[in-house]
Short mmCIF file of C-alpha atoms in Angstrom, two decimals:
data_model
loop_
_atom_site.label_atom_id
_atom_site.label_comp_id
_atom_site.label_asym_id
_atom_site.label_seq_id
_atom_site.Cartn_x
_atom_site.Cartn_y
_atom_site.Cartn_z
CA MET A 1 -71.84 27.84 -22.13
CA THR A 2 -72.63 27.03 -18.52
CA MET A 3 -70.00 25.78 -16.10
CA ASP A 4 -71.50 22.26 -16.30
CA ASP A 5 -71.21 22.34 -20.09
CA LYS A 6 -67.52 23.24 -19.82
CA LEU A 7 -66.84 20.63 -17.12
CA LYS A 8 -68.66 17.74 -18.81
CA PRO A 9 -65.96 16.89 -21.43
CA LEU A 10 -63.20 17.29 -18.81
CA ARG A 11 -65.00 14.92 -16.46
CA GLN A 12 -65.41 12.45 -19.30
CA GLN A 13 -61.65 12.61 -19.87
CA ILE A 14 -61.03 11.98 -16.17
CA ASP A 15 -63.45 9.03 -16.20
CA ALA A 16 -61.64 7.52 -19.18
CA ILE A 17 -58.23 8.03 -17.57
CA ASP A 18 -59.50 6.53 -14.29
CA LYS A 19 -60.56 3.41 -16.20
CA GLN A 20 -57.08 3.12 -17.69
CA ILE A 21 -55.53 3.58 -14.23
CA LEU A 22 -57.80 0.87 -12.80
CA ASP A 23 -56.92 -1.54 -15.62
CA LEU A 24 -53.20 -0.86 -15.16
CA LEU A 25 -53.42 -1.27 -11.38
CA ASN A 26 -54.96 -4.70 -11.78
CA GLN A 27 -52.41 -5.64 -14.44
CA ARG A 28 -49.69 -4.69 -11.95
CA ALA A 29 -51.42 -6.71 -9.24
CA GLN A 30 -51.53 -9.78 -11.50
CA VAL A 31 -47.79 -9.51 -12.16
CA ALA A 32 -47.22 -9.04 -8.42
CA GLN A 33 -49.11 -12.30 -7.82
CA LEU A 34 -46.75 -14.06 -10.25
CA VAL A 35 -43.82 -12.55 -8.33
CA GLY A 36 -45.39 -13.94 -5.16
CA HIS A 37 -45.53 -17.45 -6.65
CA VAL A 38 -41.82 -17.26 -7.56
CA LYS A 39 -40.97 -16.02 -4.05
CA ALA A 40 -42.98 -18.85 -2.50
CA GLU A 41 -41.02 -21.41 -4.52
CA THR A 42 -37.73 -20.03 -3.22
CA ASN A 43 -38.99 -19.03 0.26
CA ALA A 44 -38.01 -15.42 -0.46
CA PRO A 45 -39.34 -12.62 1.78
CA VAL A 46 -42.51 -10.78 0.77
CA PHE A 47 -41.27 -7.35 1.87
CA ARG A 48 -38.10 -6.13 0.13
CA PRO A 49 -37.32 -2.63 1.44
CA GLU A 50 -34.42 -2.13 -0.96
CA ARG A 51 -36.62 -2.87 -3.99
CA GLU A 52 -39.42 -0.59 -2.75
CA ALA A 53 -36.92 2.18 -2.00
CA GLN A 54 -35.56 1.90 -5.56
CA VAL A 55 -39.08 2.16 -7.02
CA LEU A 56 -39.96 5.20 -4.92
CA ARG A 57 -36.71 6.99 -5.70
CA SER A 58 -37.15 6.24 -9.40
CA VAL A 59 -40.71 7.60 -9.66
CA GLY A 60 -39.67 10.69 -7.71
CA GLU A 61 -36.77 11.35 -10.06
CA ARG A 62 -38.74 10.64 -13.27
CA ASN A 63 -41.87 12.54 -12.24
CA PRO A 64 -42.47 15.37 -14.78
CA GLY A 65 -45.25 17.05 -12.74
CA PRO A 66 -47.54 18.80 -12.13
CA MET A 67 -48.01 16.35 -9.22
CA LEU A 68 -45.39 16.80 -6.51
CA SER A 69 -42.85 13.97 -6.33
CA LEU A 70 -43.68 13.43 -2.65
CA ASP A 71 -47.35 12.90 -3.53
CA VAL A 72 -46.48 10.57 -6.40
CA GLN A 73 -44.30 8.52 -4.05
CA THR A 74 -47.19 8.31 -1.56
CA VAL A 75 -49.47 6.92 -4.28
CA PHE A 76 -46.88 4.37 -5.39
CA ARG A 77 -46.19 3.33 -1.79
CA GLU A 78 -49.85 2.42 -1.38
CA ILE A 79 -49.90 0.60 -4.72
CA MET A 80 -46.93 -1.52 -3.63
CA SER A 81 -48.52 -2.10 -0.23
CA ALA A 82 -51.77 -3.34 -1.79
CA CYS A 83 -49.89 -5.60 -4.23
CA ARG A 84 -47.70 -6.93 -1.42
CA ALA A 85 -50.83 -7.80 0.57
CA LEU A 86 -51.90 -10.13 -2.26
CA GLU A 87 -48.85 -12.23 -1.38
CA LYS A 88 -49.12 -11.80 2.39
CA ARG A 89 -50.42 -9.09 4.71
CA VAL A 90 -47.38 -8.13 6.80
CA THR A 91 -47.87 -7.64 10.56
CA VAL A 92 -46.00 -4.68 12.05
CA ALA A 93 -45.66 -3.95 15.79
CA TYR A 94 -45.26 -0.36 16.95
CA LEU A 95 -45.42 1.81 20.05
CA GLY A 96 -49.16 2.36 20.54
CA PRO A 97 -51.94 2.93 21.07
CA ILE A 98 -53.35 4.03 17.71
CA GLY A 99 -52.63 7.60 16.74
CA THR A 100 -48.95 7.71 17.73
CA PHE A 101 -46.18 9.02 15.52
CA SER A 102 -44.87 5.43 15.51
CA GLU A 103 -48.09 4.36 13.76
CA GLN A 104 -47.59 7.12 11.19
CA ALA A 105 -44.03 5.85 10.64
CA VAL A 106 -45.41 2.34 10.02
CA TYR A 107 -47.70 3.62 7.25
CA GLN A 108 -44.93 5.75 5.74
CA GLN A 109 -42.71 2.67 5.46
CA PHE A 110 -45.20 -0.10 4.66
CA GLY A 111 -48.33 1.63 3.34
CA ARG A 112 -51.74 0.86 4.80
CA ALA A 113 -52.32 -2.68 3.50
CA ILE A 114 -50.76 -4.20 6.62
CA GLU A 115 -51.85 -5.50 10.02
CA GLY A 116 -50.78 -3.01 12.67
CA MET A 117 -50.03 -4.27 16.18
CA PRO A 118 -49.99 -1.44 18.77
CA CYS A 119 -47.80 -2.25 21.78
CA ALA A 120 -47.66 -0.68 25.23
CA SER A 121 -43.89 -0.15 25.23
CA ILE A 122 -40.77 -0.25 23.08
CA ASP A 123 -39.77 -3.43 24.94
CA GLU A 124 -43.02 -5.07 23.86
CA VAL A 125 -42.41 -4.11 20.22
CA PHE A 126 -39.08 -5.97 20.37
CA ARG A 127 -40.62 -8.96 22.18
CA ALA A 128 -43.46 -9.32 19.64
CA THR A 129 -41.03 -9.17 16.73
CA GLU A 130 -38.51 -11.52 18.34
CA ALA A 131 -41.28 -14.04 19.05
CA GLY A 132 -42.54 -13.89 15.45
CA THR A 133 -45.94 -12.52 16.48
CA ALA A 134 -45.07 -9.55 14.26
CA ASP A 135 -43.03 -9.70 11.07
CA PHE A 136 -41.44 -6.32 11.80
CA GLY A 137 -41.34 -3.72 14.54
CA VAL A 138 -41.08 0.06 14.22
CA VAL A 139 -39.43 1.94 17.09
CA PRO A 140 -38.27 5.55 17.58
CA ILE A 141 -34.50 5.81 17.62
CA GLU A 142 -33.68 9.53 17.77
CA ASN A 143 -35.22 13.00 17.67
CA SER A 144 -33.66 16.01 15.97
CA SER A 145 -34.00 18.23 19.05
CA GLU A 146 -33.82 15.80 22.01
CA GLY A 147 -31.35 13.23 20.73
CA VAL A 148 -31.44 9.45 20.97
CA ILE A 149 -34.10 7.23 22.53
CA ASN A 150 -31.92 5.46 25.08
CA ARG A 151 -34.22 2.48 25.60
CA THR A 152 -34.19 1.71 21.88
CA LEU A 153 -30.38 1.81 21.79
CA ASP A 154 -30.16 -0.52 24.80
CA LEU A 155 -32.55 -3.01 23.20
CA LEU A 156 -30.73 -2.92 19.85
CA LEU A 157 -27.59 -3.92 21.71
CA GLN A 158 -29.30 -6.94 23.29
CA THR A 159 -31.61 -8.18 20.54
CA THR A 160 -31.05 -10.74 17.79
CA LEU A 161 -33.14 -8.56 15.46
CA ILE A 162 -31.52 -6.31 12.88
CA ILE A 163 -32.45 -2.97 11.35
CA SER A 164 -33.91 -3.35 7.87
CA GLY A 165 -35.23 0.15 7.28
CA GLU A 166 -35.54 3.69 8.61
CA VAL A 167 -38.22 6.38 8.50
CA SER A 168 -37.72 10.10 9.14
CA LEU A 169 -40.97 11.79 10.15
CA PRO A 170 -41.77 15.46 10.79
CA VAL A 171 -43.22 15.70 14.30
CA ASN A 172 -45.82 18.36 15.04
CA HIS A 173 -47.31 18.36 18.54
CA SER A 174 -50.72 19.74 19.48
CA LEU A 175 -52.10 20.48 22.93
CA MET A 176 -55.60 18.95 23.16
CA THR A 177 -58.42 18.42 25.62
CA ARG A 178 -61.98 17.12 25.52
CA ALA A 179 -63.46 20.63 25.50
CA GLY A 180 -60.82 22.44 23.44
CA SER A 181 -59.85 24.72 26.34
CA MET A 182 -57.59 24.51 29.40
CA ASP A 183 -60.40 25.27 31.86
CA GLY A 184 -60.16 22.82 34.75
CA VAL A 185 -57.03 21.10 33.43
CA GLN A 186 -54.75 19.94 36.23
CA VAL A 187 -52.14 17.89 34.37
CA ILE A 188 -50.56 17.80 30.89
CA CYS A 189 -49.59 14.29 29.75
CA ALA A 190 -47.29 13.14 26.95
CA HIS A 191 -44.32 10.90 26.30
CA SER A 192 -41.21 12.21 28.06
CA GLN A 193 -39.60 13.09 24.71
CA ALA A 194 -42.65 15.11 23.65
CA LEU A 195 -42.68 17.01 26.95
CA ALA A 196 -39.01 17.83 26.43
CA GLN A 197 -39.65 18.94 22.83
CA CYS A 198 -42.35 21.37 24.06
CA GLN A 199 -40.64 22.50 27.26
CA SER A 200 -40.08 26.17 26.39
CA TRP A 201 -43.61 26.62 25.06
CA LEU A 202 -45.08 24.98 28.18
CA ASN A 203 -42.88 27.11 30.46
CA GLN A 204 -44.14 30.25 28.78
CA ASN A 205 -47.82 29.36 28.46
CA HIS A 206 -48.67 26.88 31.23
CA PRO A 207 -45.84 27.03 33.79
CA HIS A 208 -47.98 26.05 36.79
CA ILE A 209 -49.74 22.98 35.39
CA GLU A 210 -48.24 19.62 36.35
CA ARG A 211 -46.56 17.69 33.52
CA ARG A 212 -46.68 13.91 33.58
CA ALA A 213 -44.72 11.53 31.36
CA VAL A 214 -46.68 8.52 30.09
CA ALA A 215 -45.84 5.57 27.82
CA SER A 216 -46.75 7.34 24.57
CA ASN A 217 -48.51 10.38 23.18
CA GLY A 218 -51.31 8.09 22.05
CA GLU A 219 -51.78 6.96 25.64
CA ALA A 220 -51.89 10.62 26.71
CA ALA A 221 -54.66 11.23 24.16
CA ARG A 222 -56.60 8.26 25.48
CA MET A 223 -56.28 9.53 29.06
CA ALA A 224 -57.44 13.02 28.05
CA SER A 225 -60.47 11.55 26.30
CA GLU A 226 -61.57 9.95 29.58
CA ASP A 227 -60.70 12.76 32.00
CA ALA A 228 -61.54 16.45 31.54
CA THR A 229 -58.75 17.43 33.97
CA VAL A 230 -56.12 15.96 31.63
CA ALA A 231 -54.63 17.67 28.56
CA ALA A 232 -52.60 15.70 26.05
CA ILE A 233 -49.70 16.62 23.82
CA ALA A 234 -49.99 14.40 20.76
CA SER A 235 -50.54 14.38 17.02
CA GLU A 236 -53.76 15.75 15.62
CA ILE A 237 -54.43 12.26 14.23
CA ALA A 238 -54.40 10.92 17.79
CA GLY A 239 -56.73 13.72 18.80
CA LYS A 240 -59.22 12.77 16.08
CA ASN A 241 -59.05 9.10 17.08
CA TYR A 242 -60.02 10.05 20.65
CA ASN A 243 -62.42 12.90 19.82
CA LEU A 244 -60.22 15.59 21.36
CA GLN A 245 -60.29 19.28 20.47
CA VAL A 246 -57.13 21.26 19.68
CA VAL A 247 -56.29 23.96 22.20
CA LYS A 248 -53.10 24.97 20.38
CA ALA A 249 -51.39 23.38 17.38
CA HIS A 250 -47.63 23.20 16.75
CA VAL A 251 -46.49 23.62 20.35
CA GLN A 252 -43.07 22.01 19.75
CA ASP A 253 -40.16 24.38 20.34
CA ASP A 254 -38.39 23.43 17.10
CA PRO A 255 -40.52 24.05 13.98
CA HIS A 256 -38.31 21.59 12.08
CA ASN A 257 -38.67 18.84 14.69
CA ARG A 258 -38.24 15.32 13.24
CA THR A 259 -38.05 11.83 14.68
CA ARG A 260 -36.17 8.96 13.10
CA PHE A 261 -37.62 5.46 13.41
CA ALA A 262 -35.94 2.09 12.90
CA VAL A 263 -37.64 -0.89 11.27
CA VAL A 264 -36.45 -4.02 13.07
CA GLY A 265 -36.89 -7.66 12.09
CA ARG A 266 -34.94 -10.65 10.83
CA LEU A 267 -34.67 -9.55 7.20
CA GLU A 268 -31.16 -8.88 5.91
CA THR A 269 -31.72 -6.10 3.38
CA ALA A 270 -29.76 -6.12 0.14
CA ALA A 271 -28.09 -2.99 -1.21
CA SER A 272 -30.44 -0.42 -2.78
CA GLY A 273 -27.83 2.02 -4.08
CA LYS A 274 -28.34 4.55 -1.30
CA ASP A 275 -27.89 2.83 2.03
CA GLN A 276 -26.72 3.19 5.60
CA THR A 277 -25.13 0.77 8.04
CA SER A 278 -25.51 0.93 11.83
CA LEU A 279 -22.95 -0.51 14.26
CA VAL A 280 -22.27 -0.88 17.97
CA LEU A 281 -18.64 -0.80 19.07
CA SER A 282 -16.59 -0.66 22.23
CA VAL A 283 -12.88 -0.20 22.82
CA PRO A 284 -10.35 -0.97 25.55
CA ASN A 285 -10.05 1.87 28.06
CA LYS A 286 -6.72 3.34 26.96
CA ALA A 287 -5.44 6.54 25.37
CA GLY A 288 -6.23 6.95 21.69
CA ALA A 289 -8.44 3.86 21.56
CA VAL A 290 -11.47 5.56 19.99
CA TYR A 291 -9.34 7.42 17.43
CA ASN A 292 -7.56 4.22 16.42
CA LEU A 293 -10.86 2.35 16.25
CA LEU A 294 -12.46 4.78 13.82
CA ALA A 295 -9.36 5.39 11.69
CA PRO A 296 -10.32 2.65 9.16
CA LEU A 297 -13.42 4.66 8.17
CA ALA A 298 -11.28 7.62 7.08
CA ARG A 299 -8.68 5.33 5.52
CA HIS A 300 -11.29 3.66 3.28
CA GLY A 301 -13.26 6.84 2.54
CA VAL A 302 -16.38 5.82 4.46
CA SER A 303 -18.45 8.72 5.81
CA MET A 304 -19.70 8.51 9.40
CA THR A 305 -23.13 10.14 9.83
CA ARG A 306 -23.82 9.47 13.52
CA PHE A 307 -21.76 8.78 16.65
CA GLU A 308 -23.44 8.26 20.04
CA SER A 309 -22.10 6.82 23.28
CA ARG A 310 -23.96 4.87 25.98
CA PRO A 311 -22.55 3.62 29.31
CA ALA A 312 -21.77 -0.09 29.28
CA ARG A 313 -23.25 -0.33 32.81
CA MET A 314 -20.42 -2.50 34.08
CA GLY A 315 -19.21 -0.04 36.72
CA LYS A 316 -15.92 0.67 34.94
CA TRP A 317 -16.72 3.89 33.06
CA GLU A 318 -16.74 1.98 29.79
CA TYR A 319 -18.98 2.85 26.85
CA TYR A 320 -20.66 1.41 23.81
CA PHE A 321 -20.49 3.58 20.70
CA TYR A 322 -23.40 3.62 18.25
CA VAL A 323 -22.16 4.53 14.78
CA ASP A 324 -23.94 5.06 11.45
CA VAL A 325 -21.95 5.07 8.22
CA GLU A 326 -22.96 5.72 4.63
CA GLY A 327 -23.16 2.65 2.40
CA HIS A 328 -24.15 -1.01 2.64
CA GLN A 329 -21.98 -3.51 4.50
CA SER A 330 -21.60 -5.46 1.23
CA ASP A 331 -20.11 -2.41 -0.54
CA GLY A 332 -16.39 -2.90 -1.15
CA LYS A 333 -14.96 0.02 0.81
CA VAL A 334 -17.50 -0.36 3.63
CA ALA A 335 -16.78 -4.09 3.90
CA ASP A 336 -13.03 -3.41 4.06
CA ALA A 337 -13.48 -0.76 6.75
CA LEU A 338 -15.75 -3.01 8.83
CA ARG A 339 -13.22 -5.84 8.76
CA GLU A 340 -10.59 -3.51 10.21
CA LEU A 341 -13.04 -2.10 12.76
CA LYS A 342 -13.86 -5.60 13.94
CA ASP A 343 -10.19 -6.43 14.39
CA ASN A 344 -9.61 -3.30 16.50
CA ALA A 345 -12.79 -3.36 18.60
CA ALA A 346 -13.28 -4.96 21.99
CA PHE A 347 -16.94 -5.42 20.97
CA PHE A 348 -18.39 -5.26 17.45
CA LYS A 349 -21.96 -5.72 16.24
CA VAL A 350 -23.56 -4.77 12.93
CA LEU A 351 -27.11 -3.66 13.68
CA GLY A 352 -28.03 -3.74 10.01
CA SER A 353 -27.65 -2.23 6.55
CA TYR A 354 -30.76 -0.66 5.05
CA PRO A 355 -32.00 1.95 2.55
CA SER A 356 -31.61 5.55 3.71
CA SER A 357 -34.90 7.29 4.41
CA LEU A 358 -36.37 9.11 1.40
#
């Protein structure tokens, strides 16, 4: 038998299975439309991150293989995104231009059946979402090697928006130019965080070339596409969008480099079963104040996963403390701990409860 003879019955099986998949996808879409009608009657939100997180966790846990659970979850994320778009195509603002890691975080959270709104700055992402121009915004909040994004923390303190989701994304930086070489390059551009994440590599390989911080890595890629004297540090996706050639891939100092993104909006997310709650606190400036403030967490068995401080900028050496704890604010022990925290704090704000990143 020839190879084509052997492949023909297998291809026929695949064609038959594909037809079943197509029929089932449209059956799911029809049910999703019915769900949309019920939501419209009760004015319920189209996007429910806790429900989608439960579905993705479930298919990952029940997946028997041979497909990897991560790949199965990617397929189901896009199915949910396409079904959601039958109800309403969600608009999501993010730090642009196209090709940034923020854009990748948008697709990882919402799938691709959305309207993306690239913004020039983190401030603009918040403004667009606060004004209702976008349904949600996606902003970087911390990096595994360089720490928190201070501007995001400051804006979370001020905004009326809440966090309704989080995305953890592996971040791989590439050095790129129009020609694919460093000949004639006079400046290397990237976001300040990206420059910091690649500092050791740059010191070793290009110590004498000027480094310039710009609004985003996507903006650096755009600049490099228009100027042969500019090299960009950005994602390879950004490079493809701007027709750049890779000089060197994976130039970040930490091979396990990740960035965490927050999804901000007005949606109060219900409990999903595996959640996180973010807070901002401050205390009176006296001995033992921080210890006494956080004692309720230990007393009620609530685990704290992050603790960051930021100056209050009032000229008195006072600080705001950004705290993440495991669990949803509606969970019994978390709710009890938060009530005590609020009583002890000089300032108390819940930034949101949301499903933990997959």
